[in-house]
Amino acid sequence: DLDTGVISGNLKTAGTSKVTIHARNKIGTAAANIELVAGPTLALTPPIGWNCWDCYGDNITESEFLANAAAVAKYLKPHGWQYVVVDGGWYDPLAHDNHPLTYTNATFPVDQYGRLIPAVNRWPSSAGGNGFKPVADKIHAMGLKFGLHIWRGLPRSAVEANTPILGSSSKAADIARKDDVFYWYPFFYGMRFDT
């Protein structure tokens, strides 16, 4: 498309097609040979979206997230953007200034099965056990997809409370590896996979 510069179209069959692309503007001309690979294992375009960590670190709020999602929907969705992601720290009611290691004894809110829940002071629509459903519904209504960063392992607060694990006869303390802790984010224990 000469107006947008976007290359588009459909291939009739899966496979590899060799194409020469020519570009020209006021600076000059260029040509490149590329291979288009179409098949069931490759995305037509790479997944593109916005992650809140790059602007807010661990302390974004619900209203800030929704405002940014609205901007993605308005300005970037027409160009293929489709994801908005809440990164780490959404469960931390004390998150501030993106310095999670300034307090090492943090305990994060968990449900009765030890699963992290959003910090209600920062994600007010999550109150009453709603979790991220109200936010996800708003994101989906914008025509976008909602993503959530979850740390590996178990929250220390779940292990200390020894919460049951949904669908299992084990409890959090039974599967926690207290010797397996990230040095830069010590709020989660690793898990035993032999139990």
Coordinates of N, CA, C and O in Angstrom, one line a residue:
D1 N 0.9 -1.2 0.0 CA 0.0 0.0 0.0 C 0.9 1.2 0.0 O 1.6 1.5 1.0
L2 N 0.9 2.0 -1.1 CA 1.8 3.1 -1.2 C 1.5 4.2 -0.2 O 2.4 5.0 0.2
D3 N 0.3 4.3 0.3 CA -0.1 5.3 1.3 C 0.4 5.0 2.7 O 0.9 5.8 3.5
T4 N 0.3 3.7 3.1 CA 0.6 3.3 4.5 C 2.0 2.6 4.6 O 2.5 2.5 5.7
G5 N 2.4 2.0 3.5 CA 3.7 1.2 3.6 C 3.4 -0.2 4.1 O 4.4 -0.9 4.3
V6 N 2.2 -0.6 4.3 CA 1.9 -1.9 4.9 C 1.8 -2.9 3.7 O 1.2 -2.7 2.7
I7 N 2.5 -4.0 3.9 CA 2.5 -5.1 3.0 C 1.4 -6.1 3.5 O 1.4 -6.5 4.6
S8 N 0.5 -6.4 2.7 CA -0.6 -7.3 3.1 C -1.0 -8.2 1.9 O -0.5 -8.0 0.8
G9 N -1.8 -9.2 2.2 CA -2.3 -10.1 1.2 C -2.5 -11.5 1.8 O -2.3 -11.7 3.0
N10 N -2.9 -12.4 1.0 CA -3.1 -13.8 1.4 C -2.3 -14.7 0.5 O -2.2 -14.5 -0.7
L11 N -1.9 -15.8 1.1 CA -1.2 -16.9 0.3 C -2.3 -18.0 0.1 O -3.0 -18.3 1.0
K12 N -2.3 -18.6 -1.0 CA -3.3 -19.6 -1.3 C -2.9 -20.9 -0.6 O -3.8 -21.7 -0.3
T13 N -1.7 -21.2 -0.4 CA -1.3 -22.4 0.2 C -0.2 -22.2 1.2 O 0.6 -21.2 1.2
A14 N -0.1 -23.1 2.2 CA 1.0 -23.0 3.2 C 2.3 -23.3 2.5 O 2.4 -24.0 1.4
G15 N 3.4 -22.8 3.0 CA 4.7 -23.1 2.5 C 5.6 -21.8 2.5 O 5.3 -20.8 3.1
T16 N 6.7 -21.8 1.7 CA 7.6 -20.7 1.6 C 7.5 -20.1 0.3 O 7.5 -20.7 -0.8
S17 N 7.4 -18.7 0.3 CA 7.4 -18.0 -0.9 C 8.5 -16.9 -0.9 O 8.7 -16.3 0.1
K18 N 9.3 -16.9 -2.0 CA 10.4 -15.9 -2.1 C 9.8 -14.7 -2.8 O 9.2 -14.7 -3.8
V19 N 10.1 -13.5 -2.1 CA 9.6 -12.2 -2.7 C 10.7 -11.2 -2.6 O 11.5 -11.2 -1.7
T20 N 10.8 -10.4 -3.6 CA 11.7 -9.2 -3.6 C 10.9 -8.0 -3.3 O 9.9 -7.7 -4.0
I21 N 11.3 -7.3 -2.3 CA 10.6 -6.1 -1.9 C 11.4 -4.9 -2.3 O 12.6 -4.8 -2.1
H22 N 10.8 -3.9 -3.0 CA 11.4 -2.7 -3.4 C 10.9 -1.5 -2.6 O 9.6 -1.4 -2.5
A23 N 11.7 -0.7 -2.1 CA 11.3 0.5 -1.4 C 11.9 1.8 -2.0 O 13.1 1.7 -2.4
R24 N 11.1 2.9 -2.0 CA 11.7 4.1 -2.6 C 11.1 5.3 -1.8 O 9.9 5.3 -1.5
N25 N 11.9 6.2 -1.5 CA 11.5 7.5 -0.9 C 12.4 8.6 -1.3 O 13.3 8.4 -2.2
K26 N 12.3 9.7 -0.7 CA 13.1 10.9 -1.1 C 14.6 10.7 -0.8 O 15.5 11.4 -1.4
I27 N 14.9 9.7 0.0 CA 16.3 9.5 0.3 C 17.0 8.6 -0.7 O 18.2 8.6 -1.0
G28 N 16.2 7.7 -1.3 CA 16.8 6.7 -2.3 C 15.9 5.5 -2.4 O 14.7 5.5 -2.1
T29 N 16.5 4.5 -2.9 CA 15.8 3.2 -3.2 C 16.6 2.1 -2.5 O 17.8 2.2 -2.3
A30 N 15.9 1.0 -2.3 CA 16.5 -0.2 -1.7 C 15.6 -1.4 -2.1 O 14.5 -1.3 -2.5
A31 N 16.3 -2.6 -2.2 CA 15.6 -3.8 -2.5 C 16.1 -4.9 -1.6 O 17.3 -4.9 -1.2
A32 N 15.2 -5.8 -1.2 CA 15.7 -6.9 -0.4 C 14.8 -8.2 -0.7 O 13.7 -8.1 -1.1
N33 N 15.5 -9.3 -0.7 CA 14.8 -10.6 -0.9 C 14.4 -11.1 0.4 O 15.2 -11.2 1.4
I34 N 13.2 -11.5 0.6 CA 12.7 -12.1 1.8 C 11.9 -13.3 1.5 O 11.5 -13.6 0.4
E35 N 11.8 -14.2 2.5 CA 11.0 -15.4 2.4 C 9.8 -15.2 3.3 O 9.9 -14.9 4.5
L36 N 8.6 -15.4 2.8 CA 7.4 -15.5 3.6 C 7.1 -16.9 3.9 O 7.0 -17.7 2.9
V37 N 7.0 -17.2 5.1 CA 6.7 -18.6 5.5 C 5.3 -18.6 6.1 O 5.0 -17.9 7.1
A38 N 4.4 -19.4 5.5 CA 3.0 -19.5 6.0 C 2.7 -20.9 6.4 O 3.0 -21.8 5.6
G39 N 2.1 -21.1 7.5 CA 1.8 -22.5 7.9 C 1.1 -22.4 9.3 O 1.0 -21.4 9.9
P40 N 0.8 -23.6 9.8 CA 0.0 -23.6 11.1 C 0.8 -23.3 12.3 O 0.3 -23.1 13.4
T41 N 2.2 -23.2 12.2 CA 3.0 -23.1 13.4 C 3.5 -21.6 13.6 O 4.0 -21.3 14.7
L42 N 3.3 -20.8 12.6 CA 3.8 -19.4 12.8 C 2.7 -18.4 12.8 O 1.7 -18.5 12.1
A43 N 2.9 -17.4 13.6 CA 1.9 -16.3 13.7 C 2.0 -15.4 12.4 O 3.1 -15.3 11.9
L44 N 0.9 -14.9 11.9 CA 0.9 -14.1 10.8 C 1.7 -12.8 11.1 O 2.4 -12.2 10.2
T45 N 1.6 -12.3 12.3 CA 2.3 -11.2 12.8 C 2.8 -11.5 14.2 O 2.2 -12.3 14.9
P46 N 3.9 -10.9 14.6 CA 4.3 -11.2 16.0 C 3.3 -10.6 17.0 O 2.6 -9.6 16.6
P47 N 3.2 -11.2 18.1 CA 2.2 -10.7 19.1 C 2.8 -9.3 19.6 O 4.0 -9.3 20.1
I48 N 2.0 -8.3 19.5 CA 2.5 -7.0 20.0 C 1.5 -6.4 20.9 O 0.3 -6.5 20.8
G49 N 2.0 -5.7 21.9 CA 1.2 -5.1 22.9 C 2.0 -4.2 23.9 O 3.2 -3.9 23.6
W50 N 1.3 -3.8 24.9 CA 1.9 -2.9 25.9 C 2.0 -3.6 27.3 O 1.0 -4.2 27.7
N51 N 3.1 -3.4 27.9 CA 3.3 -4.0 29.3 C 3.6 -2.8 30.2 O 4.4 -2.0 30.0
C52 N 2.9 -2.8 31.3 CA 2.9 -1.7 32.2 C 4.2 -1.5 32.9 O 4.6 -0.4 33.4
W53 N 5.1 -2.5 33.0 CA 6.3 -2.4 33.7 C 7.2 -1.3 33.2 O 7.9 -0.6 33.9
D54 N 7.2 -1.2 31.9 CA 8.1 -0.2 31.2 C 7.8 1.2 31.6 O 8.7 2.1 31.5
C55 N 6.6 1.5 32.1 CA 6.3 2.9 32.5 C 6.1 3.0 34.0 O 6.4 4.1 34.6
Y56 N 5.5 2.0 34.6 CA 5.1 2.1 36.0 C 5.8 1.2 37.0 O 5.6 1.2 38.2
G57 N 6.6 0.2 36.5 CA 7.2 -0.7 37.4 C 6.2 -1.5 38.1 O 5.2 -2.0 37.5
D58 N 6.3 -1.7 39.4 CA 5.4 -2.5 40.2 C 4.2 -1.8 40.8 O 3.5 -2.3 41.5
N59 N 4.1 -0.5 40.5 CA 3.1 0.3 41.2 C 2.0 0.9 40.4 O 1.4 1.9 40.7
I60 N 1.6 0.3 39.3 CA 0.5 0.8 38.5 C -0.8 0.6 39.2 O -1.0 -0.4 40.0
T61 N -1.8 1.5 39.0 CA -3.1 1.3 39.6 C -4.1 1.0 38.5 O -3.8 1.1 37.3
E62 N -5.3 0.6 38.9 CA -6.3 0.2 37.9 C -6.7 1.3 37.0 O -6.8 1.1 35.8
S63 N -6.8 2.5 37.5 CA -7.2 3.7 36.6 C -6.1 4.0 35.6 O -6.4 4.3 34.5
E64 N -4.9 3.9 36.1 CA -3.7 4.2 35.2 C -3.7 3.1 34.1 O -3.5 3.4 32.9
F65 N -3.9 1.8 34.5 CA -3.8 0.7 33.5 C -4.9 0.9 32.4 O -4.7 0.8 31.2
L66 N -6.2 1.2 32.9 CA -7.3 1.3 32.0 C -7.1 2.5 31.0 O -7.4 2.5 29.8
A67 N -6.5 3.6 31.5 CA -6.3 4.8 30.7 C -5.2 4.4 29.6 O -5.4 4.8 28.4
N68 N -4.2 3.7 30.0 CA -3.2 3.3 29.0 C -3.8 2.3 28.0 O -3.5 2.4 26.8
A69 N -4.6 1.4 28.5 CA -5.3 0.4 27.6 C -6.2 1.2 26.5 O -6.2 0.8 25.4
A70 N -6.9 2.2 27.0 CA -7.7 3.0 26.1 C -6.8 3.7 25.0 O -7.2 3.7 23.8
A71 N -5.7 4.1 25.4 CA -4.7 4.7 24.4 C -4.3 3.7 23.4 O -4.2 4.0 22.2
V72 N -3.9 2.5 23.9 CA -3.5 1.4 23.0 C -4.6 1.1 22.0 O -4.4 1.0 20.8
A73 N -5.9 1.0 22.5 CA -7.0 0.7 21.7 C -7.2 1.8 20.6 O -7.5 1.5 19.5
K74 N -7.1 3.0 21.0 CA -7.3 4.1 20.1 C -6.2 4.3 19.1 O -6.5 4.5 17.9
Y75 N -5.0 4.3 19.5 CA -3.9 4.7 18.7 C -3.1 3.5 18.1 O -2.5 3.7 17.0
L76 N -3.0 2.4 18.8 CA -2.1 1.3 18.4 C -2.8 0.1 17.8 O -2.3 -0.6 17.0
K77 N -4.0 -0.1 18.3 CA -4.8 -1.3 17.8 C -4.9 -1.3 16.3 O -4.8 -2.3 15.6
P78 N -5.2 -0.1 15.7 CA -5.3 -0.1 14.2 C -4.0 -0.5 13.5 O -4.0 -0.8 12.3
H79 N -2.9 -0.6 14.2 CA -1.6 -1.0 13.7 C -1.2 -2.4 14.1 O 0.0 -2.8 14.0
G80 N -2.1 -3.2 14.7 CA -1.9 -4.6 15.0 C -1.6 -4.8 16.5 O -1.5 -6.0 16.9
W81 N -1.6 -3.8 17.3 CA -1.4 -4.1 18.7 C -2.6 -4.7 19.3 O -3.7 -4.3 19.0
Q82 N -2.5 -5.7 20.2 CA -3.7 -6.4 20.7 C -3.6 -6.7 22.2 O -4.6 -7.1 22.8
Y83 N -2.4 -6.7 22.8 CA -2.3 -7.1 24.2 C -2.0 -5.9 25.1 O -1.3 -5.0 24.7
V84 N -2.6 -5.9 26.3 CA -2.2 -5.0 27.4 C -1.9 -5.9 28.6 O -2.7 -6.8 28.9
V85 N -0.7 -5.7 29.2 CA -0.3 -6.7 30.3 C 0.0 -6.0 31.6 O 0.7 -5.0 31.6
V86 N -0.6 -6.5 32.7 CA -0.3 -6.1 34.0 C 0.9 -6.9 34.4 O 0.9 -8.1 34.5
D87 N 2.0 -6.2 34.7 CA 3.3 -6.9 35.1 C 3.3 -7.1 36.6 O 2.3 -6.9 37.3
G88 N 4.4 -7.6 37.1 CA 4.6 -8.0 38.5 C 4.3 -6.9 39.5 O 4.4 -5.7 39.2
G89 N 3.8 -7.2 40.7 CA 3.6 -6.3 41.7 C 2.1 -5.9 41.9 O 1.7 -5.2 42.8
W90 N 1.2 -6.4 41.0 CA -0.2 -6.1 41.1 C -0.8 -6.5 42.4 O -1.9 -6.0 42.8
Y91 N -0.2 -7.5 43.1 CA -0.7 -8.0 44.3 C -0.2 -7.3 45.6 O -0.6 -7.6 46.7
D92 N 0.7 -6.4 45.4 CA 1.4 -5.7 46.5 C 0.7 -4.4 46.9 O 0.8 -3.4 46.2
P93 N 0.1 -4.4 48.1 CA -0.6 -3.2 48.5 C 0.4 -2.1 48.9 O 0.0 -0.9 48.9
L94 N 1.6 -2.4 49.1 CA 2.6 -1.4 49.5 C 3.5 -0.9 48.4 O 4.5 -0.2 48.6
A95 N 3.3 -1.4 47.2 CA 4.1 -1.0 46.0 C 4.2 0.5 45.9 O 3.2 1.2 45.9
H96 N 5.4 1.0 45.7 CA 5.7 2.4 45.6 C 7.1 2.6 45.0 O 8.0 1.9 45.3
D97 N 7.2 3.6 44.1 CA 8.5 4.0 43.6 C 9.3 2.9 43.0 O 10.5 3.0 42.8
N98 N 8.7 1.8 42.6 CA 9.3 0.7 42.0 C 10.6 0.2 42.7 O 11.6 -0.1 42.1
H99 N 10.5 0.1 44.0 CA 11.6 -0.4 44.8 C 11.2 -1.6 45.7 O 11.1 -1.4 46.9
P100 N 10.9 -2.7 45.1 CA 10.3 -3.8 45.9 C 11.3 -4.3 47.0 O 10.8 -4.9 48.0
L101 N 12.6 -4.1 46.9 CA 13.5 -4.7 47.9 C 13.7 -3.7 49.1 O 14.5 -4.0 49.9
T102 N 13.0 -2.6 49.1 CA 13.1 -1.7 50.3 C 12.4 -2.3 51.5 O 12.6 -1.8 52.6
Y103 N 11.7 -3.3 51.3 CA 11.1 -4.0 52.5 C 11.1 -5.5 52.1 O 10.6 -6.0 51.1
T104 N 11.7 -6.3 53.0 CA 11.9 -7.7 52.6 C 10.9 -8.6 53.3 O 10.9 -9.8 53.1
N105 N 10.1 -8.1 54.2 CA 9.2 -9.0 55.0 C 7.8 -8.8 54.5 O 6.8 -9.1 55.2
A106 N 7.6 -8.4 53.2 CA 6.3 -8.2 52.7 C 5.5 -9.5 52.6 O 6.1 -10.6 52.3
T107 N 4.2 -9.4 52.9 CA 3.3 -10.5 52.7 C 2.3 -10.0 51.7 O 1.7 -8.9 51.9
F108 N 2.0 -10.8 50.8 CA 1.0 -10.4 49.7 C -0.3 -11.1 50.0 O -0.4 -12.2 50.4
P109 N -1.4 -10.5 49.6 CA -2.7 -11.1 49.8 C -2.9 -12.3 48.9 O -2.6 -12.3 47.7
V110 N -3.4 -13.4 49.5 CA -3.7 -14.6 48.8 C -5.1 -15.0 49.2 O -5.7 -14.7 50.2
D111 N -5.7 -15.9 48.3 CA -7.0 -16.4 48.6 C -6.9 -17.6 49.5 O -5.8 -18.0 49.9
Q112 N -8.0 -18.4 49.7 CA -8.0 -19.5 50.6 C -7.1 -20.6 50.1 O -6.8 -21.5 50.8
Y113 N -6.7 -20.6 48.8 CA -5.9 -21.6 48.2 C -4.4 -21.1 48.0 O -3.7 -21.8 47.3
G114 N -4.1 -20.0 48.5 CA -2.7 -19.5 48.4 C -2.4 -18.8 47.1 O -1.3 -18.5 46.8
R115 N -3.4 -18.5 46.3 CA -3.2 -17.9 45.0 C -3.3 -16.3 45.2 O -4.1 -15.8 46.0
L116 N -2.3 -15.6 44.6 CA -2.3 -14.2 44.7 C -3.6 -13.6 44.3 O -4.2 -14.0 43.3
I117 N -4.0 -12.5 45.0 CA -5.1 -11.7 44.6 C -4.7 -10.3 44.4 O -3.7 -9.8 45.0
P118 N -5.4 -9.5 43.6 CA -5.0 -8.1 43.4 C -5.1 -7.3 44.6 O -6.0 -7.5 45.5
A119 N -4.2 -6.4 44.8 CA -4.2 -5.4 46.0 C -5.4 -4.5 45.8 O -5.5 -3.7 44.8
V120 N -6.4 -4.6 46.6 CA -7.6 -3.9 46.5 C -7.4 -2.4 46.5 O -8.1 -1.6 45.8
N121 N -6.4 -1.9 47.3 CA -6.2 -0.4 47.3 C -5.7 0.1 46.0 O -5.8 1.3 45.7
R122 N -5.2 -0.7 45.1 CA -4.7 -0.3 43.8 C -5.6 -0.8 42.7 O -5.6 -0.3 41.6
W123 N -6.4 -1.9 42.9 CA -7.3 -2.5 41.9 C -8.7 -2.6 42.6 O -9.1 -3.7 42.9
P124 N -9.4 -1.5 42.8 CA -10.6 -1.5 43.6 C -11.7 -2.4 43.0 O -12.5 -2.9 43.8
S125 N -11.7 -2.6 41.7 CA -12.8 -3.5 41.2 C -12.6 -4.9 41.6 O -13.5 -5.7 41.4
S126 N -11.4 -5.3 42.1 CA -11.2 -6.7 42.5 C -11.8 -7.0 43.9 O -11.8 -8.2 44.2
A127 N -12.3 -6.0 44.6 CA -12.9 -6.3 45.9 C -14.0 -7.3 45.8 O -14.6 -7.5 44.8
G128 N -14.2 -8.0 47.0 CA -15.2 -9.0 47.1 C -15.0 -10.3 46.3 O -15.9 -11.0 46.0
G129 N -13.7 -10.5 46.0 CA -13.4 -11.8 45.3 C -13.5 -11.7 43.8 O -13.5 -12.7 43.1
N130 N -13.7 -10.5 43.2 CA -13.8 -10.3 41.8 C -12.6 -10.6 41.0 O -12.6 -10.8 39.8
G131 N -11.4 -10.4 41.7 CA -10.1 -10.6 40.9 C -10.0 -9.6 39.8 O -10.5 -8.5 39.9
F132 N -9.4 -10.0 38.7 CA -9.2 -9.2 37.6 C -10.3 -9.3 36.5 O -10.2 -8.6 35.5
K133 N -11.4 -10.0 36.8 CA -12.5 -10.1 35.8 C -13.0 -8.8 35.4 O -13.2 -8.5 34.2
P134 N -13.3 -7.8 36.3 CA -13.9 -6.6 35.9 C -12.9 -5.8 34.9 O -13.4 -5.2 34.0
V135 N -11.6 -5.8 35.2 CA -10.7 -5.2 34.4 C -10.6 -5.9 33.0 O -10.6 -5.3 32.0
A136 N -10.5 -7.2 33.1 CA -10.4 -8.0 31.8 C -11.6 -7.7 31.0 O -11.5 -7.6 29.7
D137 N -12.8 -7.7 31.6 CA -14.0 -7.4 30.8 C -13.9 -6.0 30.1 O -14.3 -5.9 28.9
K138 N -13.4 -5.0 30.8 CA -13.2 -3.7 30.1 C -12.2 -3.8 29.0 O -12.4 -3.1 27.9
I139 N -11.1 -4.5 29.2 CA -10.1 -4.6 28.2 C -10.7 -5.3 26.9 O -10.5 -4.9 25.8
H140 N -11.4 -6.4 27.2 CA -12.0 -7.1 26.1 C -13.1 -6.3 25.3 O -13.2 -6.3 24.1
A141 N -13.8 -5.4 26.1 CA -14.7 -4.5 25.4 C -14.0 -3.5 24.5 O -14.6 -3.0 23.6
M142 N -12.7 -3.2 24.8 CA -11.9 -2.3 23.9 C -11.4 -3.1 22.7 O -10.7 -2.5 21.9
G143 N -11.7 -4.4 22.6 CA -11.2 -5.2 21.5 C -9.7 -5.6 21.7 O -9.1 -6.0 20.7
L144 N -9.3 -5.6 22.9 CA -7.9 -6.0 23.3 C -7.9 -7.3 24.1 O -8.9 -7.7 24.5
K145 N -6.7 -7.8 24.3 CA -6.5 -9.0 25.1 C -5.8 -8.7 26.4 O -4.8 -7.9 26.3
F146 N -6.2 -9.3 27.5 CA -5.6 -9.0 28.8 C -4.5 -10.0 29.2 O -4.8 -11.2 29.0
G147 N -3.4 -9.5 29.6 CA -2.3 -10.4 30.0 C -1.9 -10.1 31.5 O -2.1 -8.9 32.0
L148 N -1.4 -11.1 32.2 CA -1.1 -10.9 33.6 C 0.2 -11.6 33.9 O 0.4 -12.8 33.5
H149 N 1.2 -10.9 34.5 CA 2.5 -11.5 34.9 C 2.3 -12.2 36.2 O 1.8 -11.6 37.2
I150 N 2.7 -13.4 36.3 CA 2.6 -14.2 37.5 C 4.0 -14.8 37.8 O 4.6 -15.4 36.9
W151 N 4.5 -14.6 39.0 CA 5.8 -15.1 39.4 C 5.8 -16.6 39.5 O 4.8 -17.2 39.8
R152 N 6.9 -17.2 39.3 CA 7.0 -18.7 39.4 C 7.0 -19.0 40.9 O 7.5 -18.1 41.8
G153 N 6.6 -20.1 41.3 CA 6.7 -20.5 42.7 C 5.5 -20.2 43.5 O 4.4 -20.0 43.0
L154 N 5.7 -20.1 44.8 CA 4.6 -19.9 45.8 C 4.8 -18.6 46.6 O 5.9 -18.4 47.0
P155 N 3.8 -17.8 46.8 CA 4.0 -16.6 47.6 C 4.4 -17.1 49.1 O 3.8 -18.1 49.6
R156 N 5.3 -16.4 49.7 CA 5.7 -16.8 51.0 C 4.5 -16.7 52.0 O 4.4 -17.6 52.9
S157 N 3.6 -15.8 51.8 CA 2.5 -15.7 52.6 C 1.6 -16.9 52.6 O 1.0 -17.4 53.5
A158 N 1.5 -17.6 51.4 CA 0.7 -18.8 51.3 C 1.4 -20.0 52.0 O 0.8 -20.8 52.7
V159 N 2.7 -20.0 51.9 CA 3.5 -21.1 52.6 C 3.4 -20.9 54.1 O 3.2 -21.8 54.9
E160 N 3.6 -19.6 54.6 CA 3.5 -19.3 56.0 C 2.1 -19.6 56.6 O 2.0 -20.1 57.7
A161 N 1.0 -19.4 55.8 CA -0.3 -19.8 56.2 C -0.6 -21.2 56.0 O -1.7 -21.7 56.4
N162 N 0.2 -21.9 55.2 CA 0.1 -23.3 54.9 C -1.3 -23.6 54.3 O -2.0 -24.5 54.7
T163 N -1.6 -22.8 53.3 CA -2.9 -22.9 52.6 C -3.1 -24.2 51.8 O -2.1 -24.8 51.4
P164 N -4.3 -24.7 51.7 CA -4.5 -25.9 50.9 C -4.3 -25.6 49.4 O -4.4 -24.4 49.0
I165 N -3.9 -26.5 48.6 CA -3.8 -26.4 47.2 C -5.0 -26.9 46.5 O -5.4 -28.1 46.7
L166 N -5.7 -26.1 45.7 CA -6.9 -26.5 45.1 C -6.7 -27.7 44.2 O -5.8 -27.8 43.5
G167 N -7.6 -28.7 44.4 CA -7.5 -29.9 43.6 C -6.4 -30.9 44.1 O -6.1 -31.8 43.3
S168 N -5.9 -30.7 45.3 CA -4.8 -31.6 45.8 C -5.0 -31.8 47.3 O -5.7 -31.1 48.0
S169 N -4.4 -32.9 47.7 CA -4.4 -33.2 49.2 C -3.2 -32.5 49.9 O -3.1 -32.5 51.1
S170 N -2.4 -31.9 49.1 CA -1.2 -31.2 49.7 C -1.5 -29.8 50.1 O -2.5 -29.2 49.6
K171 N -0.6 -29.3 50.9 CA -0.7 -27.9 51.3 C 0.6 -27.2 50.9 O 1.5 -27.8 50.5
A172 N 0.5 -25.8 50.9 CA 1.6 -25.0 50.4 C 3.0 -25.4 51.0 O 4.0 -25.5 50.3
A173 N 3.0 -25.6 52.3 CA 4.3 -25.9 53.0 C 4.8 -27.3 52.5 O 6.0 -27.5 52.6
D174 N 3.9 -28.2 52.0 CA 4.4 -29.5 51.6 C 5.2 -29.4 50.3 O 6.0 -30.3 50.0
I175 N 4.9 -28.4 49.5 CA 5.6 -28.4 48.2 C 6.6 -27.2 48.0 O 7.2 -27.1 47.0
A176 N 6.7 -26.4 49.1 CA 7.6 -25.2 49.0 C 9.0 -25.6 49.2 O 9.3 -26.6 49.9
R177 N 9.9 -25.0 48.4 CA 11.4 -25.1 48.6 C 11.9 -23.8 49.2 O 12.1 -22.9 48.4
K178 N 12.0 -23.7 50.5 CA 12.5 -22.5 51.1 C 13.9 -22.2 50.8 O 14.4 -21.0 51.0
D179 N 14.7 -23.1 50.2 CA 16.0 -22.9 49.8 C 16.1 -22.3 48.4 O 17.2 -22.0 47.9
D180 N 15.0 -22.2 47.7 CA 14.9 -21.7 46.3 C 14.2 -20.4 46.3 O 13.0 -20.3 46.1
V181 N 15.0 -19.3 46.4 CA 14.4 -18.0 46.5 C 15.2 -17.1 45.5 O 16.4 -17.1 45.5
F182 N 14.5 -16.2 44.7 CA 15.2 -15.2 43.9 C 15.9 -14.3 44.9 O 15.3 -13.7 45.7
Y183 N 17.2 -14.0 44.7 CA 17.9 -13.0 45.5 C 17.4 -11.6 45.4 O 17.4 -10.8 46.3
W184 N 16.9 -11.3 44.2 CA 16.4 -9.9 43.9 C 14.9 -9.7 44.1 O 14.4 -8.6 43.9
Y185 N 14.2 -10.8 44.4 CA 12.8 -10.7 44.7 C 12.4 -11.8 45.6 O 11.8 -12.8 45.1
P186 N 12.7 -11.7 46.9 CA 12.6 -12.9 47.8 C 11.3 -13.2 48.3 O 11.2 -13.8 49.4
F187 N 10.2 -12.8 47.7 CA 8.9 -13.0 48.2 C 8.2 -14.2 47.8 O 7.0 -14.5 48.2
F188 N 8.9 -15.1 47.0 CA 8.3 -16.3 46.5 C 9.3 -17.5 46.7 O 10.5 -17.3 46.6
Y189 N 8.8 -18.6 47.1 CA 9.6 -19.8 47.2 C 9.4 -20.6 46.0 O 8.4 -20.6 45.4
G190 N 10.5 -21.4 45.7 CA 10.4 -22.3 44.6 C 9.5 -23.5 45.0 O 9.1 -23.6 46.2
M191 N 9.2 -24.4 44.1 CA 8.3 -25.5 44.4 C 9.0 -26.9 44.2 O 9.9 -27.0 43.3
R192 N 8.6 -27.8 45.0 CA 9.1 -29.2 44.8 C 8.2 -29.8 43.8 O 7.0 -29.7 43.8
F193 N 8.8 -30.5 42.9 CA 8.0 -31.2 41.8 C 8.0 -32.7 42.0 O 7.4 -33.5 41.2
D194 N 8.5 -33.2 43.2 CA 8.6 -34.6 43.4 C 7.5 -35.0 44.4 O 7.4 -36.2 44.8
T195 N 6.6 -34.1 44.7 CA 5.5 -34.5 45.7 C 4.1 -34.5 45.0 O 4.0 -34.0 43.9

